[in-house]
């Protein structure tokens, strides 16, 4: 145990930073006191601290870039997690589990993401939550079809007929669905 020279509390050696040249190899003040002193100094010397940091970056450009590159994936992941939580109410971990349950592919076209492409979260609204994970193309397609099943069915009929043919197949299918609902007493 070691006593902090600032707060006077007895603390574990792990609560102190290392310091060369001291008898025990540790700073005299604990990490908490050191941090409090550093915050106070920054508050009183903000402009100087910013200027010092900028000067250091200019003098150590390659080292600063290497540090930024090493931290970039961690920061990017944290920002993605915050975005998912704020926008869709799910964590990055939940997103990963959903994508894994879909086999790592788009829920509609069943294709994996392209390199450097992330999938989109398909959501209905606050009440219904997240429906699945989609590629950009499928997510946009659902939006273009106004998320309307009857429009999507007409699009399927159009593709099946190789263009517009007034075959009435879609209308017959709609009539059959309406009759079936009537037989079982389902409204809709």
mmCIF file of C-alpha atoms in Angstrom:
data_model
loop_
_atom_site.group_PDB
_atom_site.id
_atom_site.type_symbol
_atom_site.label_atom_id
_atom_site.label_comp_id
_atom_site.label_asym_id
_atom_site.label_seq_id
_atom_site.Cartn_x
_atom_site.Cartn_y
_atom_site.Cartn_z
ATOM 1 C CA UNK A 1 0.000 0.000 0.000
ATOM 2 C CA UNK A 2 1.093 3.560 -0.641
ATOM 3 C CA UNK A 3 -0.178 6.880 0.708
ATOM 4 C CA UNK A 4 -1.012 9.618 -1.852
ATOM 5 C CA UNK A 5 0.868 12.854 -1.210
ATOM 6 C CA UNK A 6 -2.186 14.928 -2.303
ATOM 7 C CA UNK A 7 -5.279 13.285 -0.817
ATOM 8 C CA UNK A 8 -3.467 11.360 1.916
ATOM 9 C CA UNK A 9 -5.381 8.106 1.269
ATOM 10 C CA UNK A 10 -3.730 4.680 1.394
ATOM 11 C CA UNK A 11 -4.100 3.071 -2.017
ATOM 12 C CA UNK A 12 -2.923 0.081 -3.999
ATOM 13 C CA UNK A 13 0.254 0.527 -6.102
ATOM 14 C CA UNK A 14 -1.911 0.051 -9.226
ATOM 15 C CA UNK A 15 -3.613 3.384 -8.348
ATOM 16 C CA UNK A 16 -0.334 5.247 -9.031
ATOM 17 C CA UNK A 17 1.439 6.015 -12.302
ATOM 18 C CA UNK A 18 4.997 4.761 -12.814
ATOM 19 C CA UNK A 19 7.803 7.267 -12.327
ATOM 20 C CA UNK A 20 11.468 6.645 -13.080
ATOM 21 C CA UNK A 21 13.899 7.921 -10.518
ATOM 22 C CA UNK A 22 11.687 7.409 -7.472
ATOM 23 C CA UNK A 23 12.525 4.926 -4.735
ATOM 24 C CA UNK A 24 9.443 2.755 -5.322
ATOM 25 C CA UNK A 25 9.103 3.528 -9.070
ATOM 26 C CA UNK A 26 5.716 5.268 -8.586
ATOM 27 C CA UNK A 27 4.524 8.886 -8.586
ATOM 28 C CA UNK A 28 3.729 10.435 -5.205
ATOM 29 C CA UNK A 29 0.173 11.453 -6.163
ATOM 30 C CA UNK A 30 -2.469 8.855 -7.086
ATOM 31 C CA UNK A 31 -4.035 8.620 -10.552
ATOM 32 C CA UNK A 32 -7.252 10.298 -9.363
ATOM 33 C CA UNK A 33 -5.391 13.296 -7.876
ATOM 34 C CA UNK A 34 -3.152 13.534 -10.943
ATOM 35 C CA UNK A 35 -6.225 13.557 -13.226
ATOM 36 C CA UNK A 36 -7.975 16.206 -11.108
ATOM 37 C CA UNK A 37 -4.861 18.410 -11.211
ATOM 38 C CA UNK A 38 -4.538 17.918 -14.986
ATOM 39 C CA UNK A 39 -8.212 18.858 -15.559
ATOM 40 C CA UNK A 40 -7.777 22.005 -13.441
ATOM 41 C CA UNK A 41 -4.610 22.965 -15.323
ATOM 42 C CA UNK A 42 -6.394 22.442 -18.672
ATOM 43 C CA UNK A 43 -9.330 24.617 -17.546
ATOM 44 C CA UNK A 44 -6.922 27.417 -16.632
ATOM 45 C CA UNK A 45 -4.643 26.984 -19.676
ATOM 46 C CA UNK A 46 -6.944 25.766 -22.460
ATOM 47 C CA UNK A 47 -5.495 27.878 -25.294
ATOM 48 C CA UNK A 48 -1.933 27.003 -24.321
ATOM 49 C CA UNK A 49 -2.786 23.270 -24.162
ATOM 50 C CA UNK A 50 -4.412 23.363 -27.610
ATOM 51 C CA UNK A 51 -1.437 25.267 -29.049
ATOM 52 C CA UNK A 52 1.020 22.795 -27.438
ATOM 53 C CA UNK A 53 -0.873 19.820 -28.886
ATOM 54 C CA UNK A 54 -0.932 21.392 -32.366
ATOM 55 C CA UNK A 55 2.787 22.152 -32.164
ATOM 56 C CA UNK A 56 3.529 18.572 -31.082
ATOM 57 C CA UNK A 57 1.480 17.171 -33.994
ATOM 58 C CA UNK A 58 3.409 19.353 -36.469
ATOM 59 C CA UNK A 59 6.757 18.283 -34.994
ATOM 60 C CA UNK A 60 5.761 14.576 -34.869
ATOM 61 C CA UNK A 61 3.595 14.256 -37.968
ATOM 62 C CA UNK A 62 4.274 10.577 -38.734
ATOM 63 C CA UNK A 63 3.771 9.504 -35.116
ATOM 64 C CA UNK A 64 0.530 11.500 -34.900
ATOM 65 C CA UNK A 65 -0.745 9.911 -38.126
ATOM 66 C CA UNK A 66 0.157 6.409 -36.919
ATOM 67 C CA UNK A 67 -1.722 7.009 -33.667
ATOM 68 C CA UNK A 68 -4.756 8.337 -35.543
ATOM 69 C CA UNK A 69 -4.735 5.336 -37.919
ATOM 70 C CA UNK A 70 -4.481 2.911 -34.991
ATOM 71 C CA UNK A 71 -7.378 4.583 -33.154
ATOM 72 C CA UNK A 72 -9.596 5.082 -36.241
ATOM 73 C CA UNK A 73 -11.269 1.633 -36.228
ATOM 74 C CA UNK A 74 -12.003 1.905 -32.499
ATOM 75 C CA UNK A 75 -13.495 5.375 -32.848
ATOM 76 C CA UNK A 76 -15.455 4.363 -35.949
ATOM 77 C CA UNK A 77 -16.901 1.335 -34.130
ATOM 78 C CA UNK A 78 -17.879 3.446 -31.114
ATOM 79 C CA UNK A 79 -19.575 6.034 -33.362
ATOM 80 C CA UNK A 80 -21.445 3.276 -35.246
ATOM 81 C CA UNK A 81 -22.652 1.806 -31.939
ATOM 82 C CA UNK A 82 -23.835 5.223 -30.745
ATOM 83 C CA UNK A 83 -25.652 5.834 -34.068
ATOM 84 C CA UNK A 84 -27.428 2.458 -33.927
ATOM 85 C CA UNK A 85 -28.518 3.023 -30.331
ATOM 86 C CA UNK A 86 -29.671 6.594 -30.945
ATOM 87 C CA UNK A 87 -31.454 5.940 -34.242
ATOM 88 C CA UNK A 88 -32.770 2.372 -33.996
ATOM 89 C CA UNK A 89 -32.506 1.467 -30.302
ATOM 90 C CA UNK A 90 -30.132 -1.468 -30.912
ATOM 91 C CA UNK A 91 -26.482 -1.973 -30.030
ATOM 92 C CA UNK A 92 -23.687 -2.884 -32.423
ATOM 93 C CA UNK A 93 -23.692 -6.319 -30.770
ATOM 94 C CA UNK A 94 -27.427 -6.769 -31.494
ATOM 95 C CA UNK A 95 -26.838 -5.615 -35.085
ATOM 96 C CA UNK A 96 -24.126 -8.278 -35.401
ATOM 97 C CA UNK A 97 -26.411 -10.992 -34.022
ATOM 98 C CA UNK A 98 -29.189 -9.998 -36.462
ATOM 99 C CA UNK A 99 -26.773 -10.061 -39.400
ATOM 100 C CA UNK A 100 -25.413 -13.439 -38.247
ATOM 101 C CA UNK A 101 -28.979 -14.822 -38.016
ATOM 102 C CA UNK A 102 -29.432 -13.722 -41.655
ATOM 103 C CA UNK A 103 -26.300 -15.652 -42.616
ATOM 104 C CA UNK A 104 -24.256 -12.450 -43.043
ATOM 105 C CA UNK A 105 -26.225 -11.475 -46.145
ATOM 106 C CA UNK A 106 -28.990 -9.033 -47.088
ATOM 107 C CA UNK A 107 -32.409 -10.230 -45.883
ATOM 108 C CA UNK A 108 -33.920 -9.612 -49.344
ATOM 109 C CA UNK A 109 -31.378 -10.363 -52.097
ATOM 110 C CA UNK A 110 -29.252 -12.750 -49.942
ATOM 111 C CA UNK A 111 -25.970 -11.178 -51.160
ATOM 112 C CA UNK A 112 -23.056 -10.362 -48.841
ATOM 113 C CA UNK A 113 -21.973 -6.736 -48.444
ATOM 114 C CA UNK A 114 -19.557 -5.328 -50.989
ATOM 115 C CA UNK A 115 -16.089 -4.379 -49.745
ATOM 116 C CA UNK A 116 -16.202 -1.192 -47.632
ATOM 117 C CA UNK A 117 -20.020 -1.269 -47.691
ATOM 118 C CA UNK A 118 -22.142 -1.568 -44.597
ATOM 119 C CA UNK A 119 -25.682 -2.822 -44.551
ATOM 120 C CA UNK A 120 -28.618 -0.648 -43.580
ATOM 121 C CA UNK A 121 -30.984 -1.255 -40.709
ATOM 122 C CA UNK A 122 -34.519 -1.638 -42.055
ATOM 123 C CA UNK A 123 -36.997 -0.285 -39.552
ATOM 124 C CA UNK A 124 -40.699 0.429 -39.585
ATOM 125 C CA UNK A 125 -41.238 2.899 -36.758
ATOM 126 C CA UNK A 126 -40.758 3.241 -33.016
ATOM 127 C CA UNK A 127 -43.487 0.688 -32.257
ATOM 128 C CA UNK A 128 -42.436 -2.070 -34.651
ATOM 129 C CA UNK A 129 -38.685 -1.706 -34.318
ATOM 130 C CA UNK A 130 -36.136 -3.246 -36.656
ATOM 131 C CA UNK A 131 -37.249 -5.680 -39.355
ATOM 132 C CA UNK A 132 -33.866 -6.750 -40.671
ATOM 133 C CA UNK A 133 -30.544 -5.775 -42.194
ATOM 134 C CA UNK A 134 -30.559 -4.870 -45.888
ATOM 135 C CA UNK A 135 -28.074 -3.837 -48.551
ATOM 136 C CA UNK A 136 -28.358 -0.299 -49.907
ATOM 137 C CA UNK A 137 -30.063 -1.429 -53.121
ATOM 138 C CA UNK A 138 -32.780 -3.468 -51.394
ATOM 139 C CA UNK A 139 -33.359 -0.818 -48.744
ATOM 140 C CA UNK A 140 -33.811 1.803 -51.483
ATOM 141 C CA UNK A 141 -36.045 -0.541 -53.502
ATOM 142 C CA UNK A 142 -38.435 -0.964 -50.567
ATOM 143 C CA UNK A 143 -38.580 2.804 -50.218
ATOM 144 C CA UNK A 144 -39.211 3.261 -53.945
ATOM 145 C CA UNK A 145 -42.059 0.727 -53.750
ATOM 146 C CA UNK A 146 -43.418 2.828 -50.862
ATOM 147 C CA UNK A 147 -43.317 -0.342 -48.723
ATOM 148 C CA UNK A 148 -46.662 -1.220 -50.304
ATOM 149 C CA UNK A 149 -47.209 -4.968 -50.840
ATOM 150 C CA UNK A 150 -49.705 -4.420 -53.682
ATOM 151 C CA UNK A 151 -47.176 -2.294 -55.600
ATOM 152 C CA UNK A 152 -44.504 -4.960 -55.003
ATOM 153 C CA UNK A 153 -46.870 -7.662 -56.275
ATOM 154 C CA UNK A 154 -47.628 -5.623 -59.397
ATOM 155 C CA UNK A 155 -43.867 -5.231 -59.896
ATOM 156 C CA UNK A 156 -43.476 -9.030 -59.656
ATOM 157 C CA UNK A 157 -46.326 -9.492 -62.158
ATOM 158 C CA UNK A 158 -44.676 -6.950 -64.466
ATOM 159 C CA UNK A 159 -41.358 -8.818 -64.306
ATOM 160 C CA UNK A 160 -43.062 -12.212 -64.780
ATOM 161 C CA UNK A 161 -44.822 -10.932 -67.914
ATOM 162 C CA UNK A 162 -41.594 -9.421 -69.257
ATOM 163 C CA UNK A 163 -43.175 -5.991 -69.353
ATOM 164 C CA UNK A 164 -46.689 -4.599 -69.325
ATOM 165 C CA UNK A 165 -49.236 -7.096 -70.517
ATOM 166 C CA UNK A 166 -52.826 -6.517 -69.455
ATOM 167 C CA UNK A 167 -53.043 -10.143 -68.381
ATOM 168 C CA UNK A 168 -55.013 -9.415 -65.273
ATOM 169 C CA UNK A 169 -52.948 -11.975 -63.325
ATOM 170 C CA UNK A 170 -52.329 -9.519 -60.496
ATOM 171 C CA UNK A 171 -55.987 -8.529 -60.357
ATOM 172 C CA UNK A 172 -57.071 -12.199 -60.320
ATOM 173 C CA UNK A 173 -54.644 -12.893 -57.483
ATOM 174 C CA UNK A 174 -56.051 -9.900 -55.548
ATOM 175 C CA UNK A 175 -59.617 -11.140 -56.155
ATOM 176 C CA UNK A 176 -58.682 -14.657 -54.956
ATOM 177 C CA UNK A 177 -57.119 -13.228 -51.791
ATOM 178 C CA UNK A 178 -60.203 -11.112 -51.131
ATOM 179 C CA UNK A 179 -62.507 -14.131 -51.624
ATOM 180 C CA UNK A 180 -60.345 -16.318 -49.340
ATOM 181 C CA UNK A 181 -60.444 -13.676 -46.648
ATOM 182 C CA UNK A 182 -64.217 -13.515 -47.001
ATOM 183 C CA UNK A 183 -64.521 -17.276 -46.581
ATOM 184 C CA UNK A 184 -62.545 -17.348 -43.352
ATOM 185 C CA UNK A 185 -63.970 -14.072 -42.033
ATOM 186 C CA UNK A 186 -60.723 -12.100 -42.099
ATOM 187 C CA UNK A 187 -61.057 -8.388 -42.717
ATOM 188 C CA UNK A 188 -58.308 -6.395 -44.365
#
